[in-house]
Amino acid sequence: MESHINAYISLVTTSAVLNVFLCVYTYFRRAEISRANVFMLYTAALSVYTFGYAIELASNTLEQMKFWTVVEYTGMPFSASLGLILMIQYTGKSLSKKATAALFVIPTITLFMVATNDYHHLFYKKVWLRTDSSVPLMDIAAGQWYVVHGAFTFSCLLCACLILIAQWKHTKKMYRRQLLTLITSQLIPMTGAFLYLMGLTPGGMDPVPVLMCVTSSMYIWAILSSRLLTIVPIAKDSIFESMREGVIVLDGSNRLVDYNKALRDMLPELETSMVGQPLNDIWLSLAGETFPVEYGREGLQTDLYWQLHGQTVCYQVRTSYVYNKNGEPVGSLIMLIDITEQRFLQEQLKQLAYFDGLTKIYNRTQFLHKGREILNEAQLSHQPASFILFDIDHFKRINDTYGHEVGDQALIHVVSVCNRYLNSEMVFARYGGEEFVIALPNAALQDGKQLAEQLRVALLNDPLHVEGSLVPITSSFGVAQYSRETDSLESLLRDADSALYESKRNGRNAVFAHSVSLA
């Protein structure tokens, strides 16, 4: 009998050493091992459990055995909870802080019950030395909490095992050896614990510490052969749900099959009851129109604007087919990527590049581009085109008298008044400082002079209101017309500028055309 006990102690000690090795190995490789902290705690708990059990078997007195039993239970009850957490995390899921804390309530109570058993006998009703053994061995009579602890431990092992088995069909073949190792590592101690609780083990000995030798060896083999915990498979469902892009999955008849969390955030009105309905019908109920993108095409990429929480957002829509194993299309994917910020930045850059920051009309650079387009069109179609150049009279006096803030208001006021008389075909720009320019496609010189006179009168009759006082604003205008193929935009603007200075020499608040005056 003594030789059997010594062999048993040797196996349990080997289990402890292997678990210590796994714990230390994980610590030094923690940077590359997924969920290293949980695995270290798990193997550390098993090390304490198996070392404690080995020393308990080697003890000579009942008091020594009871002490080392307490040491065992500082590791064993917690290993079940840590093992369950490890397997849950392996499948790509996680527990909340409250759920995690709840898993350690019963193990903590168990440790307290074992440590104080002499005062209440709720864990062990009775503890004694066996009389039928040639070496000191402790025997127990289970108490009420022992049953609770056993049921909890068995439940943790069973749940971990079922979670891993459920993951089998979602795991690629290359990772199934890892998964099989983990499933076996839960099945072996679970079977051993069940047989021990049923009193079916040889000599009534707890086989679990010895079986830990097998599971620890399996862990080491799996870590070295299939890089267990270093490369962990990620479930397809986890990838799908964690994607930042919204994804719509359609079947061959363009009916909604599935969608992910990102899409639910993008389209809060979408409901699970809509699964199975045609996408166009769903979009009709959401937006009052069918889906505005031709999603039946492969590789389509376009923009979709949507109202979310009272704001306009922009999604880039990309489409692709879903193929079966035979390479036949069986459905399609529609991916929605939030590019609202990108489009917003593009609009800001466009505003900075094309528009004057103060008045919000075209700037000089954009006018020169647009003006050349109008001039080229006029040359090709043999139609006239006119250009009006004007500035605010005595603008420096307004700045000096009222301040630059009022000067800015004067510029905005002039633009506001002029916009009442301009149509969308005309190009209106701030040419520089207090100077403005207008390009008139298909307009003869007389048309340009007539519009300039309208603007002059409108500005004269609509002074700027500033803090209860009126600031009169007048402008001087110069007009030029494209008439020869040799005319360029630059020459026409020089002609308009010459006419503008003619207006100023004649007392300002006037309109002059190039070489022709309009009194």
Short mmCIF file of C-alpha atoms in Angstrom, two decimals:
data_model
loop_
_atom_site.label_atom_id
_atom_site.label_comp_id
_atom_site.label_asym_id
_atom_site.label_seq_id
_atom_site.Cartn_x
_atom_site.Cartn_y
_atom_site.Cartn_z
CA MET A 1 0.00 0.00 0.00
CA GLU A 2 2.85 2.34 0.91
CA SER A 3 4.44 1.89 -2.53
CA HIS A 4 1.14 2.76 -4.19
CA ILE A 5 0.84 5.93 -2.13
CA ASN A 6 4.41 6.93 -2.99
CA ALA A 7 3.69 6.43 -6.68
CA TYR A 8 0.51 8.47 -6.33
CA ILE A 9 2.40 11.26 -4.56
CA SER A 10 5.01 11.24 -7.35
CA LEU A 11 2.33 11.62 -10.04
CA VAL A 12 0.59 14.42 -8.16
CA THR A 13 3.93 16.19 -7.65
CA THR A 14 4.62 15.83 -11.38
CA SER A 15 1.25 17.47 -12.08
CA ALA A 16 2.21 20.35 -9.80
CA VAL A 17 5.61 20.79 -11.47
CA LEU A 18 4.05 20.79 -14.95
CA ASN A 19 1.53 23.42 -13.90
CA VAL A 20 4.30 25.57 -12.41
CA PHE A 21 6.17 25.22 -15.70
CA LEU A 22 3.09 26.35 -17.65
CA CYS A 23 2.61 29.32 -15.33
CA VAL A 24 6.24 30.44 -15.58
CA TYR A 25 6.36 29.81 -19.35
CA THR A 26 3.24 31.93 -19.83
CA TYR A 27 4.69 34.72 -17.69
CA PHE A 28 7.83 35.01 -19.82
CA ARG A 29 5.82 34.73 -23.06
CA ARG A 30 2.92 36.89 -21.89
CA ALA A 31 3.50 39.51 -24.58
CA GLU A 32 2.66 37.02 -27.32
CA ILE A 33 0.15 34.79 -25.53
CA SER A 34 -3.48 35.76 -25.73
CA ARG A 35 -5.21 36.05 -22.35
CA ALA A 36 -1.93 35.32 -20.57
CA ASN A 37 -3.08 36.72 -17.21
CA VAL A 38 -6.05 34.36 -16.92
CA PHE A 39 -3.99 31.35 -17.97
CA MET A 40 -1.26 32.22 -15.44
CA LEU A 41 -3.81 32.46 -12.64
CA TYR A 42 -5.43 29.21 -13.80
CA THR A 43 -2.18 27.23 -13.81
CA ALA A 44 -1.05 28.88 -10.55
CA ALA A 45 -4.30 27.79 -8.87
CA LEU A 46 -3.80 24.24 -10.15
CA SER A 47 -0.18 24.29 -8.92
CA VAL A 48 -1.26 25.26 -5.41
CA TYR A 49 -3.97 22.59 -5.48
CA THR A 50 -1.73 19.75 -6.63
CA PHE A 51 1.27 20.68 -4.45
CA GLY A 52 -1.01 20.98 -1.43
CA TYR A 53 -2.56 17.59 -2.15
CA ALA A 54 0.85 15.95 -2.59
CA ILE A 55 2.10 17.30 0.75
CA GLU A 56 -1.18 16.30 2.42
CA LEU A 57 -0.63 12.70 1.26
CA ALA A 58 2.93 12.83 2.60
CA SER A 59 1.87 14.16 6.03
CA ASN A 60 1.92 11.97 9.15
CA THR A 61 -0.67 13.58 11.40
CA LEU A 62 -4.30 14.59 10.99
CA GLU A 63 -3.53 18.19 11.93
CA GLN A 64 -0.90 18.43 9.21
CA MET A 65 -3.34 16.96 6.68
CA LYS A 66 -6.05 19.45 7.64
CA PHE A 67 -3.60 22.34 7.25
CA TRP A 68 -2.53 21.23 3.77
CA THR A 69 -6.17 20.70 2.84
CA VAL A 70 -6.72 24.42 3.50
CA VAL A 71 -3.71 25.13 1.24
CA GLU A 72 -5.29 22.96 -1.49
CA TYR A 73 -8.49 24.93 -1.32
CA THR A 74 -6.70 28.24 -1.85
CA GLY A 75 -6.25 27.01 -5.41
CA MET A 76 -8.67 24.25 -6.35
CA PRO A 77 -12.09 26.04 -6.09
CA PHE A 78 -10.78 29.06 -8.01
CA SER A 79 -9.27 26.94 -10.80
CA ALA A 80 -12.78 25.90 -11.88
CA SER A 81 -13.91 29.54 -12.28
CA LEU A 82 -10.67 30.57 -13.97
CA GLY A 83 -10.91 27.61 -16.37
CA LEU A 84 -14.43 28.60 -17.35
CA ILE A 85 -13.39 32.23 -17.93
CA LEU A 86 -10.41 31.07 -20.01
CA MET A 87 -12.58 28.91 -22.26
CA ILE A 88 -15.17 31.67 -22.69
CA GLN A 89 -12.43 34.10 -23.71
CA TYR A 90 -10.95 31.54 -26.09
CA THR A 91 -14.21 31.52 -28.06
CA GLY A 92 -13.98 35.30 -28.49
CA LYS A 93 -16.60 36.21 -25.90
CA SER A 94 -16.25 37.99 -22.59
CA LEU A 95 -18.03 38.31 -19.26
CA SER A 96 -19.05 41.52 -17.54
CA LYS A 97 -17.25 42.53 -14.37
CA LYS A 98 -20.29 41.58 -12.29
CA ALA A 99 -20.57 38.12 -13.90
CA THR A 100 -16.84 37.54 -13.42
CA ALA A 101 -17.03 38.53 -9.76
CA ALA A 102 -20.06 36.27 -9.28
CA LEU A 103 -18.03 33.25 -10.43
CA PHE A 104 -15.69 33.69 -7.47
CA VAL A 105 -18.35 33.98 -4.76
CA ILE A 106 -18.76 30.24 -4.15
CA PRO A 107 -14.99 29.48 -4.33
CA THR A 108 -14.34 32.24 -1.78
CA ILE A 109 -17.02 30.88 0.54
CA THR A 110 -15.60 27.37 0.06
CA LEU A 111 -12.12 28.49 1.13
CA PHE A 112 -13.60 30.15 4.22
CA MET A 113 -15.65 27.03 5.03
CA VAL A 114 -12.61 24.75 4.77
CA ALA A 115 -10.41 27.07 6.86
CA THR A 116 -13.04 27.33 9.64
CA ASN A 117 -14.53 23.85 9.39
CA ASP A 118 -13.66 22.96 12.99
CA TYR A 119 -16.15 25.59 14.17
CA HIS A 120 -19.19 24.64 12.09
CA HIS A 121 -18.51 21.31 10.27
CA LEU A 122 -20.50 22.50 7.23
CA PHE A 123 -17.84 21.43 4.73
CA TYR A 124 -16.64 18.22 6.41
CA LYS A 125 -19.00 16.69 8.94
CA LYS A 126 -16.14 14.57 10.22
CA VAL A 127 -12.44 14.10 9.46
CA TRP A 128 -10.43 11.05 10.59
CA LEU A 129 -7.45 8.84 9.78
CA ARG A 130 -8.19 5.62 7.97
CA THR A 131 -7.73 2.46 9.98
CA ASP A 132 -7.46 0.15 6.96
CA SER A 133 -4.27 1.79 5.62
CA SER A 134 -0.66 1.10 6.55
CA VAL A 135 0.17 4.78 5.95
CA PRO A 136 -1.65 7.81 7.36
CA LEU A 137 -4.54 8.79 5.06
CA MET A 138 -7.34 11.21 5.81
CA ASP A 139 -10.97 10.30 5.21
CA ILE A 140 -13.94 12.64 5.34
CA ALA A 141 -17.70 12.73 5.66
CA ALA A 142 -19.09 15.37 3.31
CA GLY A 143 -21.06 18.26 4.77
CA GLN A 144 -23.70 20.49 3.20
CA TRP A 145 -21.33 23.03 1.66
CA TYR A 146 -19.15 20.24 0.26
CA VAL A 147 -22.12 19.31 -1.95
CA VAL A 148 -22.56 22.94 -3.05
CA HIS A 149 -18.85 23.22 -3.84
CA GLY A 150 -18.83 19.92 -5.77
CA ALA A 151 -21.89 20.90 -7.81
CA PHE A 152 -20.37 24.30 -8.64
CA THR A 153 -17.03 22.83 -9.70
CA PHE A 154 -18.69 20.19 -11.86
CA SER A 155 -20.97 22.83 -13.42
CA CYS A 156 -18.01 25.05 -14.35
CA LEU A 157 -16.22 22.15 -16.03
CA LEU A 158 -19.39 21.08 -17.83
CA CYS A 159 -20.22 24.61 -19.04
CA ALA A 160 -16.65 25.14 -20.29
CA CYS A 161 -16.81 21.82 -22.12
CA LEU A 162 -20.18 22.59 -23.75
CA ILE A 163 -19.03 26.06 -24.80
CA LEU A 164 -15.99 24.58 -26.53
CA ILE A 165 -18.02 21.80 -28.18
CA ALA A 166 -20.48 24.40 -29.52
CA GLN A 167 -17.52 26.22 -31.04
CA TRP A 168 -16.41 23.18 -33.04
CA LYS A 169 -18.44 23.84 -36.19
CA HIS A 170 -17.31 27.49 -36.25
CA THR A 171 -13.63 26.55 -36.04
CA LYS A 172 -11.45 25.94 -39.08
CA LYS A 173 -9.73 22.56 -39.37
CA MET A 174 -6.30 24.05 -38.73
CA TYR A 175 -7.43 25.15 -35.26
CA ARG A 176 -9.45 22.08 -34.28
CA ARG A 177 -6.45 20.36 -32.69
CA GLN A 178 -6.22 23.30 -30.28
CA LEU A 179 -9.92 23.09 -29.58
CA LEU A 180 -9.82 19.32 -29.06
CA THR A 181 -7.02 19.76 -26.53
CA LEU A 182 -9.08 22.26 -24.56
CA ILE A 183 -12.21 20.09 -24.67
CA THR A 184 -10.23 17.08 -23.42
CA SER A 185 -8.63 19.20 -20.69
CA GLN A 186 -12.12 19.85 -19.34
CA LEU A 187 -13.53 16.36 -19.88
CA ILE A 188 -10.75 14.49 -18.06
CA PRO A 189 -10.98 16.28 -14.67
CA MET A 190 -14.77 16.47 -14.98
CA THR A 191 -14.98 12.69 -15.40
CA GLY A 192 -12.51 12.17 -12.56
CA ALA A 193 -14.40 14.50 -10.23
CA PHE A 194 -17.68 12.77 -11.06
CA LEU A 195 -16.26 9.31 -10.30
CA TYR A 196 -14.72 10.59 -7.05
CA LEU A 197 -17.99 12.16 -5.88
CA MET A 198 -19.78 8.91 -6.70
CA GLY A 199 -17.22 6.93 -4.62
CA LEU A 200 -16.10 4.90 -7.65
CA THR A 201 -12.34 5.62 -7.52
CA PRO A 202 -9.79 3.02 -6.32
CA GLY A 203 -9.18 3.34 -2.57
CA GLY A 204 -11.45 6.34 -2.43
CA MET A 205 -8.56 8.54 -3.64
CA ASP A 206 -9.18 11.82 -5.48
CA PRO A 207 -7.98 11.12 -9.05
CA VAL A 208 -8.19 14.73 -10.27
CA PRO A 209 -4.68 15.85 -9.13
CA VAL A 210 -3.16 12.86 -10.92
CA LEU A 211 -5.25 13.52 -14.03
CA MET A 212 -3.87 17.07 -13.99
CA CYS A 213 -0.59 15.47 -15.02
CA VAL A 214 -2.27 14.34 -18.25
CA THR A 215 -4.01 17.64 -18.99
CA SER A 216 -0.88 19.69 -18.25
CA SER A 217 1.13 17.48 -20.59
CA MET A 218 -1.54 18.02 -23.25
CA TYR A 219 -1.29 21.80 -22.77
CA ILE A 220 2.48 21.72 -23.18
CA TRP A 221 2.19 19.51 -26.29
CA ALA A 222 -0.48 21.79 -27.80
CA ILE A 223 1.51 24.95 -27.05
CA LEU A 224 4.58 23.51 -28.79
CA SER A 225 2.82 21.77 -31.71
CA SER A 226 -0.15 24.00 -32.56
CA ARG A 227 0.86 27.21 -30.76
CA LEU A 228 -2.06 26.99 -28.36
CA LEU A 229 -2.87 30.39 -26.81
CA THR A 230 -0.24 32.07 -28.99
CA ILE A 231 -2.39 31.92 -32.11
CA VAL A 232 -6.03 31.78 -31.10
CA PRO A 233 -8.79 31.33 -33.70
CA ILE A 234 -11.34 34.09 -33.84
CA ALA A 235 -14.91 32.99 -34.38
CA LYS A 236 -16.54 34.22 -37.58
CA ASP A 237 -19.47 35.54 -35.56
CA SER A 238 -17.09 37.62 -33.43
CA ILE A 239 -15.45 39.09 -36.53
CA PHE A 240 -18.83 39.87 -38.07
CA GLU A 241 -20.15 41.57 -34.94
CA SER A 242 -16.97 43.50 -34.16
CA MET A 243 -16.58 45.02 -37.63
CA ARG A 244 -16.77 48.81 -37.66
CA GLU A 245 -18.40 48.71 -41.10
CA GLY A 246 -22.10 47.99 -41.30
CA VAL A 247 -22.82 44.80 -43.25
CA ILE A 248 -26.09 43.68 -44.86
CA VAL A 249 -26.29 40.05 -46.02
CA LEU A 250 -28.83 39.25 -48.74
CA ASP A 251 -29.83 35.92 -50.26
CA GLY A 252 -30.21 35.21 -53.97
CA SER A 253 -33.64 36.88 -53.98
CA ASN A 254 -32.28 40.05 -52.33
CA ARG A 255 -34.02 39.27 -49.04
CA LEU A 256 -32.38 40.30 -45.77
CA VAL A 257 -30.58 37.33 -44.19
CA ASP A 258 -28.39 38.96 -41.55
CA TYR A 259 -26.77 42.21 -40.41
CA ASN A 260 -24.19 43.15 -37.78
CA LYS A 261 -24.06 45.45 -34.74
CA ALA A 262 -22.44 48.31 -36.67
CA LEU A 263 -25.40 48.36 -39.06
CA ARG A 264 -27.84 48.41 -36.14
CA ASP A 265 -26.04 51.53 -34.89
CA MET A 266 -26.17 53.11 -38.35
CA LEU A 267 -29.84 52.24 -38.93
CA PRO A 268 -31.55 52.13 -35.51
CA GLU A 269 -34.94 51.73 -37.22
CA LEU A 270 -33.90 48.30 -38.55
CA GLU A 271 -35.61 45.48 -36.62
CA THR A 272 -35.01 41.74 -36.44
CA SER A 273 -38.58 41.19 -37.63
CA MET A 274 -37.46 42.56 -41.02
CA VAL A 275 -35.20 39.54 -41.63
CA GLY A 276 -36.60 37.62 -44.60
CA GLN A 277 -38.10 40.70 -46.26
CA PRO A 278 -36.81 42.09 -49.60
CA LEU A 279 -34.34 44.93 -49.06
CA ASN A 280 -36.35 47.30 -51.24
CA ASP A 281 -39.45 46.75 -49.08
CA ILE A 282 -37.44 47.36 -45.92
CA TRP A 283 -35.95 50.56 -47.31
CA LEU A 284 -39.37 51.71 -48.45
CA SER A 285 -40.64 51.47 -44.87
CA LEU A 286 -37.52 53.20 -43.48
CA ALA A 287 -36.99 55.99 -46.00
CA GLY A 288 -40.08 56.11 -48.18
CA GLU A 289 -38.14 54.92 -51.23
CA THR A 290 -36.48 51.76 -52.49
CA PHE A 291 -32.80 51.19 -51.76
CA PRO A 292 -31.08 53.99 -53.73
CA VAL A 293 -28.04 51.91 -54.70
CA GLU A 294 -27.88 49.30 -57.46
CA TYR A 295 -26.75 46.57 -55.08
CA GLY A 296 -27.08 43.72 -57.60
CA ARG A 297 -23.73 44.63 -59.16
CA GLU A 298 -20.38 43.25 -58.08
CA GLY A 299 -17.78 45.78 -56.91
CA LEU A 300 -20.11 48.80 -56.83
CA GLN A 301 -18.85 51.75 -54.77
CA THR A 302 -20.99 54.84 -54.20
CA ASP A 303 -22.17 57.24 -51.47
CA LEU A 304 -25.41 57.11 -49.52
CA TYR A 305 -26.66 60.00 -47.37
CA TRP A 306 -28.83 59.23 -44.34
CA GLN A 307 -30.40 61.07 -41.41
CA LEU A 308 -29.12 59.76 -38.05
CA HIS A 309 -30.14 61.42 -34.77
CA GLY A 310 -31.17 64.56 -36.64
CA GLN A 311 -27.89 64.89 -38.54
CA THR A 312 -26.92 64.03 -42.10
CA VAL A 313 -24.36 61.26 -42.32
CA CYS A 314 -22.64 59.82 -45.36
CA TYR A 315 -22.00 56.11 -45.89
CA GLN A 316 -19.85 54.69 -48.65
CA VAL A 317 -21.66 51.66 -50.07
CA ARG A 318 -19.65 48.71 -51.40
CA THR A 319 -21.18 45.55 -52.81
CA SER A 320 -19.88 42.06 -53.47
CA TYR A 321 -21.30 38.61 -54.19
CA VAL A 322 -21.37 35.68 -51.77
CA TYR A 323 -20.34 32.41 -53.43
CA ASN A 324 -20.95 28.80 -52.45
CA LYS A 325 -18.30 26.05 -52.54
CA ASN A 326 -18.92 25.56 -56.27
CA GLY A 327 -18.19 29.20 -57.00
CA GLU A 328 -21.82 30.05 -57.74
CA PRO A 329 -23.28 33.35 -56.41
CA VAL A 330 -25.87 32.62 -53.71
CA GLY A 331 -26.32 36.11 -52.30
CA SER A 332 -24.64 39.44 -51.83
CA LEU A 333 -23.00 41.62 -49.21
CA ILE A 334 -23.64 45.33 -48.87
CA MET A 335 -21.04 47.11 -46.75
CA LEU A 336 -21.74 50.59 -45.35
CA ILE A 337 -18.66 52.57 -44.28
CA ASP A 338 -19.16 55.80 -42.33
CA ILE A 339 -17.25 58.50 -44.24
CA THR A 340 -19.14 61.47 -42.79
CA GLU A 341 -16.03 63.02 -41.26
CA GLN A 342 -14.06 62.46 -44.45
CA ARG A 343 -16.74 64.14 -46.58
CA PHE A 344 -16.99 66.98 -44.03
CA LEU A 345 -13.24 67.58 -44.27
CA GLN A 346 -13.43 67.48 -48.07
CA GLU A 347 -16.17 70.11 -47.98
CA GLN A 348 -14.05 72.25 -45.66
CA LEU A 349 -11.06 71.95 -47.99
CA LYS A 350 -13.31 72.79 -50.93
CA GLN A 351 -14.57 75.89 -49.12
CA LEU A 352 -11.01 76.96 -48.36
CA ALA A 353 -9.87 76.30 -51.94
CA TYR A 354 -12.85 77.76 -53.84
CA PHE A 355 -14.59 80.30 -51.63
CA ASP A 356 -13.77 83.50 -49.80
CA GLY A 357 -13.82 82.87 -46.07
CA LEU A 358 -15.61 86.11 -45.14
CA THR A 359 -18.23 86.62 -47.85
CA LYS A 360 -18.71 82.92 -48.82
CA ILE A 361 -18.65 83.72 -52.55
CA TYR A 362 -15.97 82.49 -54.98
CA ASN A 363 -12.40 83.64 -54.36
CA ARG A 364 -10.07 85.12 -57.00
CA THR A 365 -8.48 81.77 -57.92
CA GLN A 366 -11.79 80.05 -58.53
CA PHE A 367 -13.14 83.04 -60.48
CA LEU A 368 -10.18 82.92 -62.85
CA HIS A 369 -10.91 79.22 -63.43
CA LYS A 370 -14.64 79.75 -63.95
CA GLY A 371 -14.07 82.93 -66.01
CA ARG A 372 -11.84 81.09 -68.48
CA GLU A 373 -14.51 78.40 -68.87
CA ILE A 374 -17.11 81.07 -69.71
CA LEU A 375 -14.72 82.75 -72.13
CA ASN A 376 -13.88 79.46 -73.87
CA GLU A 377 -17.58 78.70 -74.23
CA ALA A 378 -18.17 82.14 -75.71
CA GLN A 379 -15.35 81.65 -78.22
CA LEU A 380 -16.71 78.23 -79.28
CA SER A 381 -20.35 79.32 -79.55
CA HIS A 382 -19.62 82.81 -80.93
CA GLN A 383 -21.75 84.30 -78.17
CA PRO A 384 -20.96 87.45 -76.18
CA ALA A 385 -19.75 87.48 -72.58
CA SER A 386 -19.37 90.44 -70.25
CA PHE A 387 -17.38 91.11 -67.09
CA ILE A 388 -18.15 93.58 -64.32
CA LEU A 389 -15.47 94.80 -61.94
CA PHE A 390 -16.45 97.05 -59.00
CA ASP A 391 -15.27 98.12 -55.60
CA ILE A 392 -16.66 99.92 -52.56
CA ASP A 393 -16.13 103.69 -52.58
CA HIS A 394 -14.05 105.13 -49.71
CA PHE A 395 -13.75 101.73 -48.05
CA LYS A 396 -10.66 102.87 -46.09
CA ARG A 397 -12.74 105.67 -44.62
CA ILE A 398 -15.33 103.13 -43.39
CA ASN A 399 -12.58 101.09 -41.71
CA ASP A 400 -10.94 104.16 -40.16
CA THR A 401 -14.25 105.63 -38.94
CA TYR A 402 -16.11 102.59 -37.73
CA GLY A 403 -13.38 99.95 -37.35
CA HIS A 404 -12.42 96.83 -39.28
CA GLU A 405 -15.33 94.80 -37.88
CA VAL A 406 -17.79 97.19 -39.52
CA GLY A 407 -15.62 97.06 -42.65
CA ASP A 408 -16.14 93.30 -42.73
CA GLN A 409 -19.88 93.81 -42.25
CA ALA A 410 -19.83 96.23 -45.22
CA LEU A 411 -18.26 93.59 -47.47
CA ILE A 412 -20.87 91.00 -46.39
CA HIS A 413 -23.66 93.59 -46.89
CA VAL A 414 -22.52 94.35 -50.45
CA VAL A 415 -22.52 90.63 -51.32
CA SER A 416 -25.98 90.20 -49.79
CA VAL A 417 -27.45 93.07 -51.82
CA CYS A 418 -25.82 91.97 -55.10
CA ASN A 419 -26.98 88.37 -54.73
CA ARG A 420 -30.60 89.55 -55.02
CA TYR A 421 -29.95 90.46 -58.67
CA LEU A 422 -27.69 87.62 -59.78
CA ASN A 423 -28.73 84.24 -61.13
CA SER A 424 -27.01 80.85 -60.89
CA GLU A 425 -25.35 81.19 -64.34
CA MET A 426 -23.42 84.29 -63.29
CA VAL A 427 -20.10 83.90 -61.48
CA PHE A 428 -19.70 86.29 -58.54
CA ALA A 429 -16.38 86.51 -56.69
CA ARG A 430 -14.37 88.63 -54.30
CA TYR A 431 -11.45 89.72 -56.43
CA GLY A 432 -9.40 91.15 -53.59
CA GLY A 433 -9.85 93.53 -50.64
CA GLU A 434 -13.00 95.56 -51.31
CA GLU A 435 -13.03 94.67 -55.03
CA PHE A 436 -15.56 92.27 -56.61
CA VAL A 437 -16.00 90.76 -60.07
CA ILE A 438 -18.94 89.25 -61.96
CA ALA A 439 -18.81 87.11 -65.12
CA LEU A 440 -21.95 87.17 -67.31
CA PRO A 441 -22.19 84.37 -69.90
CA ASN A 442 -24.21 85.13 -73.07
CA ALA A 443 -24.46 88.82 -72.08
CA ALA A 444 -23.64 91.77 -74.35
CA LEU A 445 -22.01 94.97 -73.09
CA GLN A 446 -25.41 96.65 -72.75
CA ASP A 447 -26.64 93.77 -70.56
CA GLY A 448 -23.59 94.14 -68.36
CA LYS A 449 -24.05 97.90 -68.01
CA GLN A 450 -27.73 97.44 -67.17
CA LEU A 451 -26.98 94.92 -64.39
CA ALA A 452 -24.16 97.11 -63.05
CA GLU A 453 -26.54 100.09 -62.86
CA GLN A 454 -29.09 97.94 -60.99
CA LEU A 455 -26.45 96.99 -58.46
CA ARG A 456 -25.21 100.57 -58.09
CA VAL A 457 -28.70 101.87 -57.36
CA ALA A 458 -29.51 98.98 -55.01
CA LEU A 459 -26.38 99.64 -52.93
CA LEU A 460 -27.06 103.38 -52.87
CA ASN A 461 -30.60 102.85 -51.61
CA ASP A 462 -29.71 100.17 -49.01
CA PRO A 463 -27.20 101.53 -46.48
CA LEU A 464 -25.63 99.34 -43.81
CA HIS A 465 -27.30 99.40 -40.40
CA VAL A 466 -24.77 99.47 -37.56
CA GLU A 467 -25.91 99.86 -33.95
CA GLY A 468 -28.81 102.16 -34.79
CA SER A 469 -26.93 104.29 -37.31
CA LEU A 470 -26.78 104.11 -41.12
CA VAL A 471 -23.51 103.73 -43.00
CA PRO A 472 -23.98 104.75 -46.67
CA ILE A 473 -22.25 102.43 -49.14
CA THR A 474 -21.70 103.22 -52.81
CA SER A 475 -19.65 101.45 -55.46
CA SER A 476 -17.94 102.27 -58.74
CA PHE A 477 -18.33 99.88 -61.68
CA GLY A 478 -16.41 99.03 -64.82
CA VAL A 479 -17.78 96.80 -67.60
CA ALA A 480 -16.02 95.05 -70.50
CA GLN A 481 -17.25 92.65 -73.21
CA TYR A 482 -15.57 89.83 -75.07
CA SER A 483 -15.64 90.81 -78.76
CA ARG A 484 -12.48 89.50 -80.43
CA GLU A 485 -10.92 86.05 -80.50
CA THR A 486 -7.69 87.64 -79.34
CA ASP A 487 -9.36 88.73 -76.09
CA SER A 488 -8.18 86.86 -73.01
CA LEU A 489 -9.64 86.87 -69.53
CA GLU A 490 -6.72 88.94 -68.31
CA SER A 491 -7.17 91.56 -71.09
CA LEU A 492 -10.91 91.79 -70.45
CA LEU A 493 -10.34 92.30 -66.72
CA ARG A 494 -7.81 95.04 -67.54
CA ASP A 495 -10.43 96.68 -69.75
CA ALA A 496 -13.02 96.45 -66.94
CA ASP A 497 -10.45 97.83 -64.49
CA SER A 498 -9.78 100.80 -66.78
CA ALA A 499 -13.53 101.49 -66.96
CA LEU A 500 -13.73 101.21 -63.15
CA TYR A 501 -11.07 103.89 -62.68
CA GLU A 502 -12.92 106.05 -65.21
CA SER A 503 -15.91 105.80 -62.85
CA LYS A 504 -13.73 106.90 -59.93
CA ARG A 505 -12.29 109.84 -61.88
CA ASN A 506 -15.84 110.94 -62.58
CA GLY A 507 -16.85 111.22 -58.94
CA ARG A 508 -17.43 107.53 -57.99
CA ASN A 509 -20.84 105.86 -57.55
CA ALA A 510 -20.99 105.44 -61.33
CA VAL A 511 -20.94 102.81 -64.07
CA PHE A 512 -18.57 103.01 -67.04
CA ALA A 513 -18.05 100.54 -69.86
CA HIS A 514 -14.75 100.09 -71.61
CA SER A 515 -14.39 103.13 -73.95
CA VAL A 516 -18.14 103.85 -73.48
CA SER A 517 -19.66 105.68 -70.49
CA LEU A 518 -23.14 105.31 -69.07
CA ALA A 519 -24.22 108.51 -67.34
#
